[in-house]
Amino acid sequence: MSTGTSTPTQERPAQRTGLRLDSITYVNTRTLLDDVSVAFPAGKVTALSGPSGSGKTTLLSIAGGLLEPTSGTAKLDGRPVWTGSGDPLPAVAFVLQVYGLVPILSARENVSIALRARGAAPADADEAAEAALARFGIADLGERQVEELSGGQMQRVACARGFVVAADVLLADEPTSELDEGNRAVVLAELREEAARGAVVVVATHDPAVVEACDLHIALDEGRVVR
Ligand SMILES: Nc1ncnc2c1ncn2[C@@H]1O[C@H](COP(=O)(O)OP(=O)(O)O)[C@@H](O)[C@H]1O
Ligand SMILES: [Mg+2]
């Protein structure tokens, strides 16, 4: 993206300030997030840690525009991420905790549809999907129906689908929970690659080894930021 000095003011791209959450509170039957203010900068991998039930998935859902906060604002480069519908911005990609894969489609199709949904031609999308599966060491599983895969294999397909779109923001919800050490290292290296090309990368985890491998660390407990 050019930021040349001759760009007229109204066409100048928004400043890359990353993803900022200000005073986010989320209440349904009880308060799940309580006055959370955090910044997730572009070009860094931020760990979002906390025990099960501490609000990590809820926070990622708000950060990605899936869920409207009860109060407070979530903005990407200064623009609200909540669009009024629960549809995330095209600039945001997720690796969902429960994978969100289509069981009867193949691994390659599950990855390819993320690109097709963003307007890519099917042949191009399929080719990119193959490459994304290869990043996670599962190129040989492209033809397999997802419902035949193990939990760890599904998790790697979900990673491929989240990473394939090269989004400005990648929100990965416990992406290594089912993986052995070797595959965990692969996912961590790929998360770092995404940050290196300038993406905002957030990884929810309760694994200290994952936290250790990240640039920044935010910890939640009972819906509050504790570090
Ligand atoms: N739709 C919902 N309705 C009621 N409670 C919910 C809902 N979603 C999550 N919770 C509760 O909110 C808390 C935070 O959940 P979550 O954000 O999934 O935490 P984490 O990802 O850290 O495990 C948990 O106690 C969970 O049971
Ligand atoms: Mg969770």
Short mmCIF file of N, CA, C and O and ligand atoms in Angstrom, two decimals, residues 28-30 32 50-59 97 173-174, ligand 1:
data_model
loop_
_atom_site.label_atom_id
_atom_site.label_comp_id
_atom_site.label_asym_id
_atom_site.label_seq_id
_atom_site.Cartn_x
_atom_site.Cartn_y
_atom_site.Cartn_z
N ASN A 28 -24.31 -10.45 29.72
CA ASN A 28 -25.57 -11.12 29.31
C ASN A 28 -26.35 -11.44 30.57
O ASN A 28 -26.99 -10.54 31.10
N THR A 29 -26.29 -12.67 31.08
CA THR A 29 -26.95 -12.89 32.36
C THR A 29 -26.10 -12.35 33.51
O THR A 29 -26.59 -12.02 34.57
N ARG A 30 -24.77 -12.28 33.25
CA ARG A 30 -23.87 -11.66 34.22
C ARG A 30 -22.78 -10.94 33.44
O ARG A 30 -22.75 -11.00 32.20
N LEU A 32 -19.51 -10.62 31.77
CA LEU A 32 -18.45 -11.51 31.28
C LEU A 32 -17.16 -10.74 31.02
O LEU A 32 -16.07 -11.32 31.09
N GLY A 50 -5.41 -16.63 30.21
CA GLY A 50 -6.39 -16.61 31.30
C GLY A 50 -7.00 -17.98 31.42
O GLY A 50 -7.07 -18.73 30.44
N PRO A 51 -7.49 -18.32 32.63
CA PRO A 51 -8.09 -19.63 32.82
C PRO A 51 -9.36 -19.79 31.99
O PRO A 51 -9.93 -18.81 31.52
N SER A 52 -9.78 -21.02 31.85
CA SER A 52 -11.03 -21.31 31.15
C SER A 52 -12.17 -20.52 31.81
O SER A 52 -12.26 -20.47 33.03
N GLY A 53 -12.98 -19.85 31.00
CA GLY A 53 -14.09 -19.07 31.52
C GLY A 53 -13.74 -17.64 31.87
O GLY A 53 -14.59 -16.88 32.34
N SER A 54 -12.49 -17.23 31.62
CA SER A 54 -12.07 -15.88 32.02
C SER A 54 -12.53 -14.81 31.02
O SER A 54 -12.42 -13.61 31.32
N GLY A 55 -13.01 -15.22 29.84
CA GLY A 55 -13.55 -14.25 28.89
C GLY A 55 -12.75 -14.08 27.61
O GLY A 55 -13.03 -13.18 26.82
N LYS A 56 -11.79 -14.99 27.36
CA LYS A 56 -10.93 -14.85 26.18
C LYS A 56 -11.73 -14.90 24.88
O LYS A 56 -11.58 -14.04 24.01
N THR A 57 -12.59 -15.91 24.76
CA THR A 57 -13.37 -16.06 23.52
C THR A 57 -14.34 -14.89 23.35
O THR A 57 -14.53 -14.37 22.24
N THR A 58 -14.93 -14.46 24.45
CA THR A 58 -15.84 -13.31 24.39
C THR A 58 -15.09 -12.07 23.92
O THR A 58 -15.58 -11.32 23.05
N LEU A 59 -13.89 -11.87 24.44
CA LEU A 59 -13.10 -10.70 24.04
C LEU A 59 -12.72 -10.77 22.56
O LEU A 59 -12.82 -9.77 21.84
N GLN A 97 -12.20 -21.51 18.09
CA GLN A 97 -11.88 -22.52 19.09
C GLN A 97 -12.54 -23.86 18.77
O GLN A 97 -11.96 -24.91 19.01
N ASP A 173 -8.12 -18.48 18.35
CA ASP A 173 -8.64 -18.86 19.66
C ASP A 173 -8.16 -20.25 20.03
O ASP A 173 -8.67 -21.24 19.52
N GLU A 174 -7.18 -20.32 20.91
CA GLU A 174 -6.57 -21.58 21.34
C GLU A 174 -6.23 -22.49 20.15
O GLU A 174 -6.65 -23.65 20.09
N1 LIG B 1 -23.72 -17.12 25.39
C1 LIG B 1 -23.37 -17.19 26.66
N2 LIG B 1 -24.31 -17.11 27.63
C2 LIG B 1 -23.97 -17.18 28.93
N3 LIG B 1 -22.71 -17.32 29.37
C3 LIG B 1 -21.75 -17.41 28.47
C4 LIG B 1 -22.00 -17.34 27.07
N4 LIG B 1 -20.84 -17.44 26.42
C5 LIG B 1 -19.89 -17.58 27.36
N5 LIG B 1 -20.44 -17.56 28.58
C6 LIG B 1 -19.71 -17.63 29.86
O1 LIG B 1 -18.86 -16.52 29.87
C7 LIG B 1 -17.65 -16.80 30.54
C8 LIG B 1 -16.51 -16.46 29.64
O2 LIG B 1 -16.51 -17.36 28.54
P1 LIG B 1 -15.40 -17.39 27.43
O3 LIG B 1 -15.29 -16.04 26.85
O4 LIG B 1 -15.77 -18.51 26.51
O5 LIG B 1 -14.09 -17.72 28.27
P2 LIG B 1 -12.74 -18.43 27.83
O6 LIG B 1 -12.64 -18.34 26.34
O7 LIG B 1 -11.68 -17.66 28.54
O8 LIG B 1 -12.81 -19.84 28.31
C9 LIG B 1 -17.73 -18.27 30.92
O9 LIG B 1 -18.10 -18.35 32.27
C10 LIG B 1 -18.82 -18.82 30.01
O10 LIG B 1 -19.46 -19.90 30.63
#
